[in-house]
Amino acid sequence: EKFEDSAKDYDGALERLSSLGYTRFILVSHSLGCVKSLLYQGTRKRADVIGVISCSCPKQFYSARAAEQPEFKQIIEQAEALVAQGKGKEFLWAMASGAPALFSAATYVNKYGKHENNDVRPHAGRLGCPHLAIAGGAEHPFFPEYAKELAEAGGAGASYKIVPGSDHFYNGHETEVIGILSDWLKQFKI
């Protein structure tokens, strides 16, 4: 998987919905999907996307991983070497948000390379529409931190909310999340 390829999925989905007569869209995403939706709208700036909601957006970029994971630099160097040798499809194990995961070397470099392409704070400032970032208060601290940073990057049209005591999946806090989203959606007079 390459992050930039996810734009084709969004284009296809929104094109299909448009063909059915829908004219306004709000992109709602969770976890890794937040990175993709913010990259998408921050790049495409579609006028028919009238809002973006990001739930628990992770820090999926080089400097954040280097600061959080002591073994990261060694693994990214291994992945970069495999890609340079034309072996980007070979697999390696690496930490992914607290648990070991299997990646191809090319995917790992695309997600976490020194390019920092997946730091979506700059994209949050270019959405061209309101943005709500939420995170659980019981998640790893980088989730609430990043929600605040994304809102700050978005300026006046952006906001963030932390759901106290909530985990990454908002288990047991669904009613609170529904309330936060419902209140935010009122601005669109849907």
PDB file of C-alpha atoms in Angstrom:
ATOM      1  CA  GLU A   1       0.000   0.000   0.000  1.00  0.00           C
ATOM      2  CA  LYS A   2       1.092   3.534  -0.769  1.00  0.00           C
ATOM      3  CA  PHE A   3      -0.705   6.368   0.973  1.00  0.00           C
ATOM      4  CA  GLU A   4      -0.996   8.411  -2.193  1.00  0.00           C
ATOM      5  CA  ASP A   5      -2.929   5.557  -3.849  1.00  0.00           C
ATOM      6  CA  SER A   6      -5.774   5.953  -1.347  1.00  0.00           C
ATOM      7  CA  ALA A   7      -6.775   9.144  -3.190  1.00  0.00           C
ATOM      8  CA  LYS A   8      -8.080   6.930  -5.992  1.00  0.00           C
ATOM      9  CA  ASP A   9     -10.427   5.238  -3.511  1.00  0.00           C
ATOM     10  CA  TYR A  10     -11.783   8.580  -2.328  1.00  0.00           C
ATOM     11  CA  ASP A  11     -12.145   9.841  -5.901  1.00  0.00           C
ATOM     12  CA  GLY A  12     -14.036   6.694  -6.894  1.00  0.00           C
ATOM     13  CA  ALA A  13     -16.336   6.749  -3.873  1.00  0.00           C
ATOM     14  CA  LEU A  14     -17.177  10.446  -4.202  1.00  0.00           C
ATOM     15  CA  GLU A  15     -17.656  10.126  -7.960  1.00  0.00           C
ATOM     16  CA  ARG A  16     -20.100   7.272  -7.416  1.00  0.00           C
ATOM     17  CA  LEU A  17     -22.022   9.164  -4.734  1.00  0.00           C
ATOM     18  CA  SER A  18     -22.129  12.234  -7.001  1.00  0.00           C
ATOM     19  CA  SER A  19     -23.586  10.110  -9.794  1.00  0.00           C
ATOM     20  CA  LEU A  20     -26.385   9.147  -7.383  1.00  0.00           C
ATOM     21  CA  GLY A  21     -27.228  12.821  -6.826  1.00  0.00           C
ATOM     22  CA  TYR A  22     -25.328  13.603  -3.625  1.00  0.00           C
ATOM     23  CA  THR A  23     -23.681  17.022  -3.687  1.00  0.00           C
ATOM     24  CA  ARG A  24     -22.092  17.603  -0.250  1.00  0.00           C
ATOM     25  CA  PHE A  25     -19.772  15.294   1.646  1.00  0.00           C
ATOM     26  CA  ILE A  26     -18.188  15.083   5.077  1.00  0.00           C
ATOM     27  CA  LEU A  27     -15.218  12.755   5.319  1.00  0.00           C
ATOM     28  CA  VAL A  28     -15.317  10.840   8.611  1.00  0.00           C
ATOM     29  CA  SER A  29     -12.305   8.706   9.422  1.00  0.00           C
ATOM     30  CA  HIS A  30     -10.672   6.773  12.233  1.00  0.00           C
ATOM     31  CA  SER A  31      -7.013   6.077  13.008  1.00  0.00           C
ATOM     32  CA  LEU A  32      -4.998   5.412   9.840  1.00  0.00           C
ATOM     33  CA  GLY A  33      -7.997   6.525   7.783  1.00  0.00           C
ATOM     34  CA  CYS A  34      -7.538  10.032   9.225  1.00  0.00           C
ATOM     35  CA  VAL A  35      -4.109  10.331   7.672  1.00  0.00           C
ATOM     36  CA  LYS A  36      -5.593   9.304   4.331  1.00  0.00           C
ATOM     37  CA  SER A  37      -8.613  11.630   4.478  1.00  0.00           C
ATOM     38  CA  LEU A  38      -6.544  14.632   5.580  1.00  0.00           C
ATOM     39  CA  LEU A  39      -3.973  13.965   2.846  1.00  0.00           C
ATOM     40  CA  TYR A  40      -6.804  13.636   0.361  1.00  0.00           C
ATOM     41  CA  GLN A  41      -8.756  16.782   1.148  1.00  0.00           C
ATOM     42  CA  GLY A  42      -5.623  18.800   1.909  1.00  0.00           C
ATOM     43  CA  THR A  43      -4.354  17.944  -1.568  1.00  0.00           C
ATOM     44  CA  ARG A  44      -7.570  17.843  -3.611  1.00  0.00           C
ATOM     45  CA  LYS A  45      -9.430  20.668  -1.824  1.00  0.00           C
ATOM     46  CA  ARG A  46     -12.725  19.473  -3.231  1.00  0.00           C
ATOM     47  CA  ALA A  47     -15.451  22.103  -2.979  1.00  0.00           C
ATOM     48  CA  ASP A  48     -18.076  19.383  -2.452  1.00  0.00           C
ATOM     49  CA  VAL A  49     -16.305  18.190   0.700  1.00  0.00           C
ATOM     50  CA  ILE A  50     -17.809  20.496   3.308  1.00  0.00           C
ATOM     51  CA  GLY A  51     -16.181  19.003   6.402  1.00  0.00           C
ATOM     52  CA  VAL A  52     -13.678  16.504   7.759  1.00  0.00           C
ATOM     53  CA  ILE A  53     -13.891  14.566  11.020  1.00  0.00           C
ATOM     54  CA  SER A  54     -10.757  12.817  12.258  1.00  0.00           C
ATOM     55  CA  CYS A  55     -11.127  10.337  15.127  1.00  0.00           C
ATOM     56  CA  SER A  56      -7.834   9.337  16.772  1.00  0.00           C
ATOM     57  CA  CYS A  57      -5.409  10.366  14.037  1.00  0.00           C
ATOM     58  CA  PRO A  58      -1.999   8.744  14.609  1.00  0.00           C
ATOM     59  CA  LYS A  59       1.415  10.269  14.148  1.00  0.00           C
ATOM     60  CA  GLN A  60       2.443   8.159  11.155  1.00  0.00           C
ATOM     61  CA  PHE A  61       5.673   9.889  10.211  1.00  0.00           C
ATOM     62  CA  TYR A  62       9.430   9.619  10.664  1.00  0.00           C
ATOM     63  CA  SER A  63      10.196  12.145  13.417  1.00  0.00           C
ATOM     64  CA  ALA A  64       7.312  10.938  15.600  1.00  0.00           C
ATOM     65  CA  ARG A  65       8.351   7.291  15.252  1.00  0.00           C
ATOM     66  CA  ALA A  66      12.006   8.109  15.895  1.00  0.00           C
ATOM     67  CA  ALA A  67      11.054   9.898  19.124  1.00  0.00           C
ATOM     68  CA  GLU A  68       8.713   7.120  20.332  1.00  0.00           C
ATOM     69  CA  GLN A  69      10.420   3.903  19.260  1.00  0.00           C
ATOM     70  CA  PRO A  70      14.094   3.275  20.126  1.00  0.00           C
ATOM     71  CA  GLU A  71      14.411   0.537  17.481  1.00  0.00           C
ATOM     72  CA  PHE A  72      12.774   2.607  14.721  1.00  0.00           C
ATOM     73  CA  LYS A  73      15.900   4.059  13.084  1.00  0.00           C
ATOM     74  CA  GLN A  74      17.446   0.609  12.685  1.00  0.00           C
ATOM     75  CA  ILE A  75      14.273  -0.793  11.122  1.00  0.00           C
ATOM     76  CA  ILE A  76      13.752   2.131   8.735  1.00  0.00           C
ATOM     77  CA  GLU A  77      17.396   1.822   7.614  1.00  0.00           C
ATOM     78  CA  GLN A  78      16.836  -1.887   6.970  1.00  0.00           C
ATOM     79  CA  ALA A  79      13.683  -1.104   4.967  1.00  0.00           C
ATOM     80  CA  GLU A  80      15.437   1.651   2.976  1.00  0.00           C
ATOM     81  CA  ALA A  81      18.305  -0.735   2.167  1.00  0.00           C
ATOM     82  CA  LEU A  82      15.871  -3.385   0.919  1.00  0.00           C
ATOM     83  CA  VAL A  83      14.112  -0.815  -1.288  1.00  0.00           C
ATOM     84  CA  ALA A  84      17.470   0.426  -2.652  1.00  0.00           C
ATOM     85  CA  GLN A  85      18.390  -3.189  -3.519  1.00  0.00           C
ATOM     86  CA  GLY A  86      15.140  -3.630  -5.453  1.00  0.00           C
ATOM     87  CA  LYS A  87      13.695  -5.817  -2.697  1.00  0.00           C
ATOM     88  CA  GLY A  88      10.882  -3.530  -1.589  1.00  0.00           C
ATOM     89  CA  LYS A  89       8.368  -6.384  -1.513  1.00  0.00           C
ATOM     90  CA  GLU A  90      10.300  -8.286   1.168  1.00  0.00           C
ATOM     91  CA  PHE A  91       8.664  -8.349   4.583  1.00  0.00           C
ATOM     92  CA  LEU A  92       9.895  -7.091   7.926  1.00  0.00           C
ATOM     93  CA  TRP A  93       8.426  -6.874  11.420  1.00  0.00           C
ATOM     94  CA  ALA A  94       8.072  -3.485  13.068  1.00  0.00           C
ATOM     95  CA  MET A  95       6.003  -1.805  15.751  1.00  0.00           C
ATOM     96  CA  ALA A  96       2.781  -0.168  14.598  1.00  0.00           C
ATOM     97  CA  SER A  97       0.894   1.798  17.246  1.00  0.00           C
ATOM     98  CA  GLY A  98       1.881  -0.471  20.101  1.00  0.00           C
ATOM     99  CA  ALA A  99       1.854  -3.908  18.474  1.00  0.00           C
ATOM    100  CA  PRO A 100       4.218  -5.728  16.102  1.00  0.00           C
ATOM    101  CA  ALA A 101       3.059  -5.730  12.485  1.00  0.00           C
ATOM    102  CA  LEU A 102       4.256  -7.162   9.211  1.00  0.00           C
ATOM    103  CA  PHE A 103       5.142  -4.648   6.476  1.00  0.00           C
ATOM    104  CA  SER A 104       6.719  -4.811   3.061  1.00  0.00           C
ATOM    105  CA  ALA A 105       9.877  -2.720   3.060  1.00  0.00           C
ATOM    106  CA  ALA A 106       8.381  -0.396   0.426  1.00  0.00           C
ATOM    107  CA  THR A 107       5.212   0.169   2.467  1.00  0.00           C
ATOM    108  CA  TYR A 108       7.221   0.856   5.612  1.00  0.00           C
ATOM    109  CA  VAL A 109       9.361   3.468   3.840  1.00  0.00           C
ATOM    110  CA  ASN A 110       6.246   5.018   2.282  1.00  0.00           C
ATOM    111  CA  LYS A 111       4.549   5.312   5.678  1.00  0.00           C
ATOM    112  CA  TYR A 112       7.471   6.323   7.860  1.00  0.00           C
ATOM    113  CA  GLY A 113      10.277   7.560   5.579  1.00  0.00           C
ATOM    114  CA  LYS A 114      12.346  10.670   6.191  1.00  0.00           C
ATOM    115  CA  HIS A 115      10.170  12.509   3.660  1.00  0.00           C
ATOM    116  CA  GLU A 116       7.596  13.157   6.454  1.00  0.00           C
ATOM    117  CA  ASN A 117       4.841  13.110   3.793  1.00  0.00           C
ATOM    118  CA  ASN A 118       2.404  11.569   6.247  1.00  0.00           C
ATOM    119  CA  ASP A 119       2.626  14.349   8.810  1.00  0.00           C
ATOM    120  CA  VAL A 120      -0.810  15.721   8.006  1.00  0.00           C
ATOM    121  CA  ARG A 121      -0.580  18.946  10.010  1.00  0.00           C
ATOM    122  CA  PRO A 122       0.212  20.966   6.856  1.00  0.00           C
ATOM    123  CA  HIS A 123      -2.734  19.303   5.078  1.00  0.00           C
ATOM    124  CA  ALA A 124      -5.042  20.182   7.989  1.00  0.00           C
ATOM    125  CA  GLY A 125      -4.280  23.819   7.223  1.00  0.00           C
ATOM    126  CA  ARG A 126      -5.294  23.428   3.566  1.00  0.00           C
ATOM    127  CA  LEU A 127      -8.616  21.588   3.831  1.00  0.00           C
ATOM    128  CA  GLY A 128     -10.800  24.477   2.706  1.00  0.00           C
ATOM    129  CA  CYS A 129     -13.575  23.308   5.041  1.00  0.00           C
ATOM    130  CA  PRO A 130     -14.257  22.866   8.783  1.00  0.00           C
ATOM    131  CA  HIS A 131     -12.362  20.121  10.578  1.00  0.00           C
ATOM    132  CA  LEU A 132     -13.061  18.334  13.857  1.00  0.00           C
ATOM    133  CA  ALA A 133     -10.345  16.180  15.449  1.00  0.00           C
ATOM    134  CA  ILE A 134     -11.212  13.977  18.415  1.00  0.00           C
ATOM    135  CA  ALA A 135      -9.178  11.572  20.529  1.00  0.00           C
ATOM    136  CA  GLY A 136      -9.657   9.410  23.567  1.00  0.00           C
ATOM    137  CA  GLY A 137      -8.207  10.599  26.838  1.00  0.00           C
ATOM    138  CA  ALA A 138      -6.995   7.077  27.697  1.00  0.00           C
ATOM    139  CA  GLU A 139      -5.161   6.570  24.395  1.00  0.00           C
ATOM    140  CA  HIS A 140      -1.400   6.906  24.026  1.00  0.00           C
ATOM    141  CA  PRO A 141      -0.672  10.602  24.716  1.00  0.00           C
ATOM    142  CA  PHE A 142       0.315  11.267  21.112  1.00  0.00           C
ATOM    143  CA  PHE A 143      -3.328  10.889  19.983  1.00  0.00           C
ATOM    144  CA  PRO A 144      -4.715  13.793  22.084  1.00  0.00           C
ATOM    145  CA  GLU A 145      -1.559  15.829  21.365  1.00  0.00           C
ATOM    146  CA  TYR A 146      -1.970  15.340  17.631  1.00  0.00           C
ATOM    147  CA  ALA A 147      -5.703  16.180  17.727  1.00  0.00           C
ATOM    148  CA  LYS A 148      -4.791  19.518  19.298  1.00  0.00           C
ATOM    149  CA  GLU A 149      -1.949  20.088  16.803  1.00  0.00           C
ATOM    150  CA  LEU A 150      -4.231  19.306  13.856  1.00  0.00           C
ATOM    151  CA  ALA A 151      -6.831  21.772  15.110  1.00  0.00           C
ATOM    152  CA  GLU A 152      -4.178  24.442  15.634  1.00  0.00           C
ATOM    153  CA  ALA A 153      -2.863  23.835  12.104  1.00  0.00           C
ATOM    154  CA  GLY A 154      -6.404  24.163  10.736  1.00  0.00           C
ATOM    155  CA  GLY A 155      -6.957  27.622  12.165  1.00  0.00           C
ATOM    156  CA  ALA A 156     -10.365  29.151  12.831  1.00  0.00           C
ATOM    157  CA  GLY A 157     -12.311  26.455  10.983  1.00  0.00           C
ATOM    158  CA  ALA A 158     -10.889  23.631  13.070  1.00  0.00           C
ATOM    159  CA  SER A 159     -11.519  22.329  16.566  1.00  0.00           C
ATOM    160  CA  TYR A 160     -10.688  19.344  18.714  1.00  0.00           C
ATOM    161  CA  LYS A 161     -12.293  17.425  21.537  1.00  0.00           C
ATOM    162  CA  ILE A 162     -10.827  14.877  23.930  1.00  0.00           C
ATOM    163  CA  VAL A 163     -13.148  12.160  25.221  1.00  0.00           C
ATOM    164  CA  PRO A 164     -12.048  11.649  28.850  1.00  0.00           C
ATOM    165  CA  GLY A 165     -11.318   8.032  29.779  1.00  0.00           C
ATOM    166  CA  SER A 166     -11.867   6.732  26.262  1.00  0.00           C
ATOM    167  CA  ASP A 167      -9.650   4.247  24.460  1.00  0.00           C
ATOM    168  CA  HIS A 168      -8.751   4.254  20.770  1.00  0.00           C
ATOM    169  CA  PHE A 169     -12.077   2.693  19.794  1.00  0.00           C
ATOM    170  CA  TYR A 170     -14.235   4.825  22.134  1.00  0.00           C
ATOM    171  CA  ASN A 171     -15.525   1.680  23.855  1.00  0.00           C
ATOM    172  CA  GLY A 172     -18.125   2.630  26.455  1.00  0.00           C
ATOM    173  CA  HIS A 173     -18.032   6.253  25.271  1.00  0.00           C
ATOM    174  CA  GLU A 174     -20.143   5.949  22.136  1.00  0.00           C
ATOM    175  CA  THR A 175     -22.870   8.264  23.453  1.00  0.00           C
ATOM    176  CA  GLU A 176     -20.308  10.985  24.206  1.00  0.00           C
ATOM    177  CA  VAL A 177     -18.799  10.690  20.738  1.00  0.00           C
ATOM    178  CA  ILE A 178     -22.224  10.808  19.096  1.00  0.00           C
ATOM    179  CA  GLY A 179     -22.961  13.980  21.066  1.00  0.00           C
ATOM    180  CA  ILE A 180     -19.681  15.615  20.017  1.00  0.00           C
ATOM    181  CA  LEU A 181     -20.234  14.754  16.350  1.00  0.00           C
ATOM    182  CA  SER A 182     -23.916  15.775  16.417  1.00  0.00           C
ATOM    183  CA  ASP A 183     -23.087  19.146  17.954  1.00  0.00           C
ATOM    184  CA  TRP A 184     -20.357  19.758  15.378  1.00  0.00           C
ATOM    185  CA  LEU A 185     -22.598  18.738  12.462  1.00  0.00           C
ATOM    186  CA  LYS A 186     -25.236  21.354  13.418  1.00  0.00           C
ATOM    187  CA  GLN A 187     -23.190  24.034  11.638  1.00  0.00           C
ATOM    188  CA  PHE A 188     -24.138  22.416   8.308  1.00  0.00           C
ATOM    189  CA  LYS A 189     -27.898  22.552   8.869  1.00  0.00           C
ATOM    190  CA  ILE A 190     -28.230  19.002   7.562  1.00  0.00           C
TER     191      ILE A 190
END
